[in-house]
XYZ file of C-alpha atoms in Angstrom:
479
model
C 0.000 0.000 0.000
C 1.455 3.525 -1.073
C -0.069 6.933 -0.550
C -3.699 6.277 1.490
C -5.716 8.435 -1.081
C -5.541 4.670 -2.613
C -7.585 3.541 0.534
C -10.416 5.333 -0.991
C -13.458 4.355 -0.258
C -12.227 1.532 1.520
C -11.001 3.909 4.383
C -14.058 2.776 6.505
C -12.244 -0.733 6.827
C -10.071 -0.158 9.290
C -12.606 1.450 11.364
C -14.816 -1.792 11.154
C -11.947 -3.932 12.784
C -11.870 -1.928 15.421
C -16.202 -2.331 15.850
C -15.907 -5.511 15.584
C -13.684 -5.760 18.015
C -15.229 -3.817 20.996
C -18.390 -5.973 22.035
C -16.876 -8.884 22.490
C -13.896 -6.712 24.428
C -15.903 -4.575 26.341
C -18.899 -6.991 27.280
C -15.136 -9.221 28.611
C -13.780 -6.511 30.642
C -16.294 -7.904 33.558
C -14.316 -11.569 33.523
C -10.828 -10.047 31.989
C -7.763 -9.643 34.612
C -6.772 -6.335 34.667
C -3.180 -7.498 33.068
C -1.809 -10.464 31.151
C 1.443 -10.750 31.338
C 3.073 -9.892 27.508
C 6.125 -11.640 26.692
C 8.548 -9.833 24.695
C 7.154 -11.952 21.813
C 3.361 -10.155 21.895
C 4.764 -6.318 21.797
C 7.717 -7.395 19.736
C 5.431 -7.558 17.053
C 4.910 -4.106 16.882
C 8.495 -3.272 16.069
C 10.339 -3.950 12.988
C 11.979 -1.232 10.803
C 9.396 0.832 9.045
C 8.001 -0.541 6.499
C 9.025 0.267 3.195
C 5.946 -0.505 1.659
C 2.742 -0.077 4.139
C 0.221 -3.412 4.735
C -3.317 -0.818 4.729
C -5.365 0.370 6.702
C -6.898 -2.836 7.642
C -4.274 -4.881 8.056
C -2.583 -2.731 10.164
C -5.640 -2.128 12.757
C -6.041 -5.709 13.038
C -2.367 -6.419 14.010
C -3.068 -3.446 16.480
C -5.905 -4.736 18.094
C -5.037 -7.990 18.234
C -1.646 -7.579 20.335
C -3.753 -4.076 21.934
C -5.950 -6.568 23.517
C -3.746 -9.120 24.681
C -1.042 -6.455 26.039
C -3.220 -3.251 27.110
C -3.855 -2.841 30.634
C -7.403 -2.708 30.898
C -7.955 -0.151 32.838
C -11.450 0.498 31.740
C -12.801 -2.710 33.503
C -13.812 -2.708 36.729
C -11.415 -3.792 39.097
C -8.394 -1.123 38.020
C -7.960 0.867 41.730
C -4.806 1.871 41.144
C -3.886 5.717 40.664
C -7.303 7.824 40.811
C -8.724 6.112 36.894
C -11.864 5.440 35.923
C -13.047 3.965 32.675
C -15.518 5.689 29.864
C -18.848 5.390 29.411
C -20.827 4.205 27.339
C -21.824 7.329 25.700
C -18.276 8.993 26.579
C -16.989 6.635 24.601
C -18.773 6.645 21.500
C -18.406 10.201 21.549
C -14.622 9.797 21.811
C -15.085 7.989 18.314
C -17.099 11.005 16.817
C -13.980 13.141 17.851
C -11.774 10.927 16.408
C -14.569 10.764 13.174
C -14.816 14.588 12.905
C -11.653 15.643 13.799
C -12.199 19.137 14.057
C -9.584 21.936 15.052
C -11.178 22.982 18.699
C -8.850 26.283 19.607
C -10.645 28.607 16.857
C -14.158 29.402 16.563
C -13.421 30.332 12.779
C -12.110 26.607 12.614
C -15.156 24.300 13.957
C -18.180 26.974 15.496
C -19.435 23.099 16.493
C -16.342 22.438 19.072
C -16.111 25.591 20.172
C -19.990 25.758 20.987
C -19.850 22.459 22.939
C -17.078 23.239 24.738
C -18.803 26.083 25.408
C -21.658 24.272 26.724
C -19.972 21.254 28.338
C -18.024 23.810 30.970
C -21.589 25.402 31.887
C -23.153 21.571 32.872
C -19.821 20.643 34.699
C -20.809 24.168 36.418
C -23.514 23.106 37.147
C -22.836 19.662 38.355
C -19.866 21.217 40.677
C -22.271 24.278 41.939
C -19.464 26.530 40.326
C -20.951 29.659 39.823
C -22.032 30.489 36.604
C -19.799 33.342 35.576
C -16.696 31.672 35.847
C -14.724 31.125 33.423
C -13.451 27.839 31.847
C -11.186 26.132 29.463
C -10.835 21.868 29.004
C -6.980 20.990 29.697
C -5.704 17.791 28.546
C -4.851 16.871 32.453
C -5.331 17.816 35.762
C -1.814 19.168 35.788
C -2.468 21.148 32.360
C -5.356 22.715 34.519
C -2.872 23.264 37.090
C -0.913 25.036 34.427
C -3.554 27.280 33.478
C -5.426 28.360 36.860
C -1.673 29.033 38.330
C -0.856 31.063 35.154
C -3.744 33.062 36.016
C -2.735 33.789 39.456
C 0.606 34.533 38.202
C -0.699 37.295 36.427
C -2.540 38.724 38.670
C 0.649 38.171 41.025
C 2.958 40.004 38.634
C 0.366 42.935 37.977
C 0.255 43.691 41.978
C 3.912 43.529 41.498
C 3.411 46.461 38.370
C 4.643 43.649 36.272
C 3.063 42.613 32.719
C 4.239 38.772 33.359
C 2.865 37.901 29.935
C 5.096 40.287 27.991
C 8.170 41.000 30.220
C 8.177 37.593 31.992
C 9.476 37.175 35.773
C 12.742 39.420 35.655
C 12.797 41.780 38.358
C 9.856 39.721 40.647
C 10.024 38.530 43.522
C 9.960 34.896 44.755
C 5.881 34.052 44.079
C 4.540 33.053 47.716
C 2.455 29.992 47.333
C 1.251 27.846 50.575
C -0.717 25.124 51.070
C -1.119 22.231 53.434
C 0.217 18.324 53.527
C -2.460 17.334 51.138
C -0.977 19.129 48.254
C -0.419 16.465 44.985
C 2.462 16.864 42.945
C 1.251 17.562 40.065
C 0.689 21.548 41.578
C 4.550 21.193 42.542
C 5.053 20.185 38.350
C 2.782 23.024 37.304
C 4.572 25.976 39.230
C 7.993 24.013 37.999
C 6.544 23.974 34.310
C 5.833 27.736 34.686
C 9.249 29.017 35.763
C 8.629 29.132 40.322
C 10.375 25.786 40.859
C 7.980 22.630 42.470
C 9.955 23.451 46.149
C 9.108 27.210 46.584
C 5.769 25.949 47.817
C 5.448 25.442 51.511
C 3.105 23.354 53.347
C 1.759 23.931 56.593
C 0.418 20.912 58.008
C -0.298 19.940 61.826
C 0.381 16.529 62.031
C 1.437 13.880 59.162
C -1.300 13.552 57.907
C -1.361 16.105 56.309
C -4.021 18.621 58.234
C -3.729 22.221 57.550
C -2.468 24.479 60.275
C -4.411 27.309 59.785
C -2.629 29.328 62.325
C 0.685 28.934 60.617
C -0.833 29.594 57.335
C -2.278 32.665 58.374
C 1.302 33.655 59.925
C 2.853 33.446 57.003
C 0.660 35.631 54.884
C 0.661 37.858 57.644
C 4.391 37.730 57.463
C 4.124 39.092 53.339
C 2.981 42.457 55.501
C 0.160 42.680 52.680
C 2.458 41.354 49.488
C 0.246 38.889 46.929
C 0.225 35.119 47.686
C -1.239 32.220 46.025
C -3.238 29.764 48.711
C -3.624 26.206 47.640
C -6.745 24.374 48.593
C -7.056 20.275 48.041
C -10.132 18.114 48.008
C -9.828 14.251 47.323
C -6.561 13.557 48.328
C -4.870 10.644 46.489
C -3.948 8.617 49.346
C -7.027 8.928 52.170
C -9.545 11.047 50.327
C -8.937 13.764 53.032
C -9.951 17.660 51.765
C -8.988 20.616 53.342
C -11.525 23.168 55.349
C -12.097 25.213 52.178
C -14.068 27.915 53.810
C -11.167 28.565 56.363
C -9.063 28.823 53.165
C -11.462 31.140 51.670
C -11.602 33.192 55.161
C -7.799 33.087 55.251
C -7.685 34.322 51.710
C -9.644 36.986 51.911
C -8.351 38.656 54.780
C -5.122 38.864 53.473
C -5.971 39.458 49.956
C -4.605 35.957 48.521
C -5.961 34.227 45.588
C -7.385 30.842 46.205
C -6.457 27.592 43.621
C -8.537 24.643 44.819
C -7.385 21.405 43.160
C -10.341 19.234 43.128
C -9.060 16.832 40.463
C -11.678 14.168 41.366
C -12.742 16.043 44.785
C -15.471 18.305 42.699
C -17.595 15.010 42.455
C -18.336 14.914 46.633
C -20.244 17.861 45.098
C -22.863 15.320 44.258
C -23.811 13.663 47.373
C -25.015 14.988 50.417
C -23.237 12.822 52.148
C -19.621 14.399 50.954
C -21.043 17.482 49.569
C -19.331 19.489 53.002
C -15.949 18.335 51.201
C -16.965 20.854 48.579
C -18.145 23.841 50.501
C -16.743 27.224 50.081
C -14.896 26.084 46.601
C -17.507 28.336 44.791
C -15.176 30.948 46.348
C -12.371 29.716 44.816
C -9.989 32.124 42.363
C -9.459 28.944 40.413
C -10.852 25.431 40.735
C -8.653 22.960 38.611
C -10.851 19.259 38.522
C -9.754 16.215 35.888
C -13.052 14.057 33.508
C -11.080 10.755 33.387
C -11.319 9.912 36.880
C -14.850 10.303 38.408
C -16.696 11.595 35.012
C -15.351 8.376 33.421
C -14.645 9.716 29.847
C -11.441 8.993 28.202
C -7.446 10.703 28.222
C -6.991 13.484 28.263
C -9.995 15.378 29.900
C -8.885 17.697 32.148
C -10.772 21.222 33.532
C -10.118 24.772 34.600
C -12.602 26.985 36.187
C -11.198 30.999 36.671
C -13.341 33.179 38.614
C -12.899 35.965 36.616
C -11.875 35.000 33.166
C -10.210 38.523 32.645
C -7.160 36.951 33.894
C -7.621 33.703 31.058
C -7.049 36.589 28.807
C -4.503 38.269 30.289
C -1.957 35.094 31.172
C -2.753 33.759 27.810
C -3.979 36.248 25.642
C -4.595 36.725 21.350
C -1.631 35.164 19.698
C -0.903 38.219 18.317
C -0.564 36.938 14.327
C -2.741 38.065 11.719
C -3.915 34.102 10.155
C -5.633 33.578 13.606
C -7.849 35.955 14.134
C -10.067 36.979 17.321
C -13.503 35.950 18.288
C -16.333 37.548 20.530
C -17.946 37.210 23.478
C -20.320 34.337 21.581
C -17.405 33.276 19.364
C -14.912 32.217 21.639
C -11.579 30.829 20.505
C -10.626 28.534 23.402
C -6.720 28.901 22.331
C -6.288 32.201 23.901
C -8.118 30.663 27.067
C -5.433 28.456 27.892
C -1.729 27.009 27.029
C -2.813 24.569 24.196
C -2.762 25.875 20.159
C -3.761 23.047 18.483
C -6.388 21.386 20.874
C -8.275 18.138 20.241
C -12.402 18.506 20.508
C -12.233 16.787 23.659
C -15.348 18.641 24.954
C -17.743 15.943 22.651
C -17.359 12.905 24.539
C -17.613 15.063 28.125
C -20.808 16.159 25.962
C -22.164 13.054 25.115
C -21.906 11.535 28.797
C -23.715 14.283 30.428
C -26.092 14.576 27.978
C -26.686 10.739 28.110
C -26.946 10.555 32.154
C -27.588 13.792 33.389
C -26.738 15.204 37.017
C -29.378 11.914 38.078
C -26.898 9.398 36.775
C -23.875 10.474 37.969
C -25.060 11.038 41.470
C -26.147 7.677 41.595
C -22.828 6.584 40.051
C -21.095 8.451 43.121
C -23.563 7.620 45.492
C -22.679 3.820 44.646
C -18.643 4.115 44.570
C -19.551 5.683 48.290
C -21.339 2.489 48.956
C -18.351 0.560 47.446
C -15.765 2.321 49.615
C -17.609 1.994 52.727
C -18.311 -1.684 52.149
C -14.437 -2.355 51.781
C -13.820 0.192 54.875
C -16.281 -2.404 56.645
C -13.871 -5.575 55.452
C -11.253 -4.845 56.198
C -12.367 -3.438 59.664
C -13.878 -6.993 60.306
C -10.674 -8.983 58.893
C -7.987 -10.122 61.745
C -5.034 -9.647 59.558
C -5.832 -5.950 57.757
C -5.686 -3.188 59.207
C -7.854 0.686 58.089
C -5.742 3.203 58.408
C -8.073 6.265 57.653
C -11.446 6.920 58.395
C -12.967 6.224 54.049
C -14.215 9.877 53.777
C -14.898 9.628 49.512
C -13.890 7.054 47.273
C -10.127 5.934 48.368
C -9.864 3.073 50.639
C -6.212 3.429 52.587
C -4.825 -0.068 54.701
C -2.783 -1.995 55.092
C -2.012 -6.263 55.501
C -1.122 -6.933 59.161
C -0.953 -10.210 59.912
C -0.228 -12.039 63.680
C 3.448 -12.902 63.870
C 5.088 -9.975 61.229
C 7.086 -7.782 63.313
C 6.151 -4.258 63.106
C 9.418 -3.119 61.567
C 8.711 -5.497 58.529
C 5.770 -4.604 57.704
C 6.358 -1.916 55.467
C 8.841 -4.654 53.070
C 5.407 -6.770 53.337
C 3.181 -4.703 52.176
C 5.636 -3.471 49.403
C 6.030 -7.338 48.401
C 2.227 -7.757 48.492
C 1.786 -4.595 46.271
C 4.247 -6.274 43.734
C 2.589 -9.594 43.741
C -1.122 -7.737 43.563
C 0.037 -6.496 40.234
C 2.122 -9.155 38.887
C -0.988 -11.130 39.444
C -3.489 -9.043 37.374
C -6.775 -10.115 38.803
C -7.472 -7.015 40.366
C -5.047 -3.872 40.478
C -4.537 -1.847 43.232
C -1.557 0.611 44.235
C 0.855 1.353 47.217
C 1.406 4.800 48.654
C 3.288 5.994 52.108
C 0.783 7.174 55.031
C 1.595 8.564 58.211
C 5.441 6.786 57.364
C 4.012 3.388 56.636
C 3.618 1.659 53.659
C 0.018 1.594 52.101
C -2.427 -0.250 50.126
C -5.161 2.306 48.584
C -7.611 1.492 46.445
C -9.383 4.087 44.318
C -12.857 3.784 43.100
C -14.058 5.615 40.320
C -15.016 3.599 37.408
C -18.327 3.588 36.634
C -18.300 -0.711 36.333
C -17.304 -0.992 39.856
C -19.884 -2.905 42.180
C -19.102 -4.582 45.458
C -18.183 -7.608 44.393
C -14.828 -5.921 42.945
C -13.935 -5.044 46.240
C -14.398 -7.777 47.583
C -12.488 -10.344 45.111
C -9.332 -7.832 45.957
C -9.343 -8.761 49.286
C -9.516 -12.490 48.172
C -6.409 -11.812 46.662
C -4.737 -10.445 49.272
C -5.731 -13.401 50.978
C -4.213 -15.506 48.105
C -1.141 -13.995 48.023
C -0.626 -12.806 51.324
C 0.684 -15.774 53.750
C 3.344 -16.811 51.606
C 4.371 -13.466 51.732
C 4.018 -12.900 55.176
C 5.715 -16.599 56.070
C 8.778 -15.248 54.969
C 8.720 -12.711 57.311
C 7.896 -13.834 60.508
């Protein structure tokens, strides 16, 4: 096969491989493991030298499929805990296809009016589902950290202008150090975001009382008191990766505006306690938020990248981002908004139509109940591992992330930690179910997250059957 205008009208082809290949994948993910073990042999097949002469469309898909679904990690199924991932929908992921289908060029409204418009209108229902007021403003990210990227850029400006400083032209030259606090809680990926934008990941400081992580709101509010009335960025988190935990967001929000600080609240999967009144306190006060940064392939379940970034006032969008300045891209209005000059992306994928297409086919009803069962979920593994002699809870489940650890009679205290590492290496060697490690309090963790929208009970409770299965070997070795 040469140049692919040979492909025709046989272009469609390829795409039917890959249809007829998703029932029969996606009505397995239920039974699949999470991972099979791939030889060298399985993903050597997709090397080679490139091919001097190309095998089609079709061919080619069904080489990709077939080693895709013996290799992939399925982390769409229901029983992937690890990290904070959930799968897609149904409807999120048909409208992933129509992206991929339409491919249409999503930063200019002169480009596709259609992506712009349902970007447009998929930020006002996350709004809505969040309770983020209206007039905010909003731009989809590819990540959490890429929203990160943009609400801190934001602040920056607004920093920089207190400072007399047009950051966007002139850059950082002749600032200041930029004064950015937050508690244990914080996640990385804010540390990447202020390194990615030129502040360095250690300037930030946390103030936390104990280690878990719980703000000290007296030593915050020292240190902004300490800036004598100087700018500072505050740092609110809700869902944090390893408990769940969230910080007091209306202290923040007090704190903030009493000393004239500008409030980012990373809520990356935190914004969904929004939709239960049984976590919906987690939530309060992050309407007051300068920027709100939350991510749509954890607890929205649509696929990579979806990530979001709510500004308060989206003046400041403008101002850290701005027109491109270059006369073949031109502006937009207020109804014709070109979502490239709301954010750090140029070319930008139309990821608003599957984020569409899921709310659209669920509704604020649907994913309530979807949240409202992961709580259930949690609280039922919470409950098992309470009950079980040999694991032990080591946080109270507040949301959806499930923190413990395997204690069994006889393993010395000082080993458990090389345990529990051992047991988090077998979990996943194993594949049945997948489930990470993390460090709590100085200990070594098992935490499972659960966010995809497959998960029922009887997930949770096959992973602690494999614990089980794996566990006393492990722990024989030890004693």
């Amino acid at each position: 096969m040469g140049d692919p205008v040979g492909e025709g009208a046989a272009a469609g082809k390829a795409l039917e491989v890959v249809f007829r290949a998703a029932g029969p994948y996606l009505e397995g993910l239920a039974e699949r493991k999470v991972h099979e073990s791939a030889d060298d042999g399985v993903l050597g097949d997709l090397g080679g030298p490139l091919p001097e002469r190309g095998v089609g469309g079709e061919r080619s898909i069904e080489q990709l499929v077939e080693v895709g679904v013996r290799a992939a990690t399925h982390s769409s199924g229901p029983r992937f805990f690890h990290l904070v991932v959930g799968g897609a929908t149904p409807a999120a992921m048909a409208g992933d296809w129509a992206t991929s289908l339409l491919d249409q060029v999503s930063g200019l409204w002169l480009a596709s009016p259609l992506a712009a418009r349902v970007e447009t209108v998929a930020l006002g229902w996350l709004k809505e589902l969040f309770g983020i007021p209206p007039e905010f403003g909003g731009v989809l990210t590819p990540s959490a950290t890429f929203a990160h990227v943009t609400g801190l850029a934001c602040a920056r400006a607004w920093w920089a202008e207190r400072h007399g400083v047009d950051v966007t032209a002139h850059g950082l030259s002749g600032l200041p150090p930029l004064p950015v606090f937050s508690s244990g809680l914080v996640h990385p990926s804010t540390r990447r975001a202020l390194q990615v934008l030129g502040h360095g990941r250690d300037t930030l400081r946390t103030f936390a009382r104990d280690d878990t992580g719980t703000v000290d709101l007296e030593a915050l509010e020292a240190a902004l008191r300490a800036l004598d009335g100087a700018p500072a960025i505050v740092v609110g988190n809700v869902g944090e990766v390893t408990t769940g935990a969230a910080d007091p967001l209306p202290e923040l929000a007090d704190l903030a505006a009493r000393h004239g600080a500008w409030l980012h609240v990373d809520a990356a999967f935190g914004a969904f306690a929004a939709l239960s009144p049984r976590t919906s306190h987690l939530t309060d006060g992050m309407e007051r938020a300068d920027s709100i940064t939350a991510d749509g392939h954890k607890w929205l379940n649509v696929p990579y990248e979806s990530g979001f970034s709510f500004i308060r006032d989206p003046a400041w969008q403008h101002r850290a981002f701005g027109d491109w300045g270059v006369p073949y891209l031109p502006g937009a209005g207020e109804e014709q908004i070109n979502y490239n000059t709301l954010g750090p992306e140029s070319s930008r994928r139309a990821r608003a139509l599957p984020i569409w297409a899921t709310l659209k086919a669920y509704g604020r009803e649907g994913y309530q109940q979807m949240v409202e069962r992961h709580l259930d979920v949690a609280a039922h593994l919470g409950a098992l591992i309470d009950q079980a002699p040999d694991l032990e809870l080591l946080a109270p489940v507040r949301l959806c992330v499930v923190c413990f650890r395997y204690r069994p009679p006889g393993v010395p205290e000082e080993r458990l930690d090389e345990l529990n590492t051992r047991l988090g290496e077998a979990l996943l060697a194993d594949g049945r179910v997948y489930a990470g490690t993390s460090m709590y309090r100085g200990r070594k963790v098992l935490r499972a997250a659960i966010v995809n929208w497959r998960t029922t009970t009887g997930d949770v409770e096959l992973l602690l059957r494999v614990l089980h299965d794996l566990g006393p070997a492990l722990a024989a070795d030890l004693r």
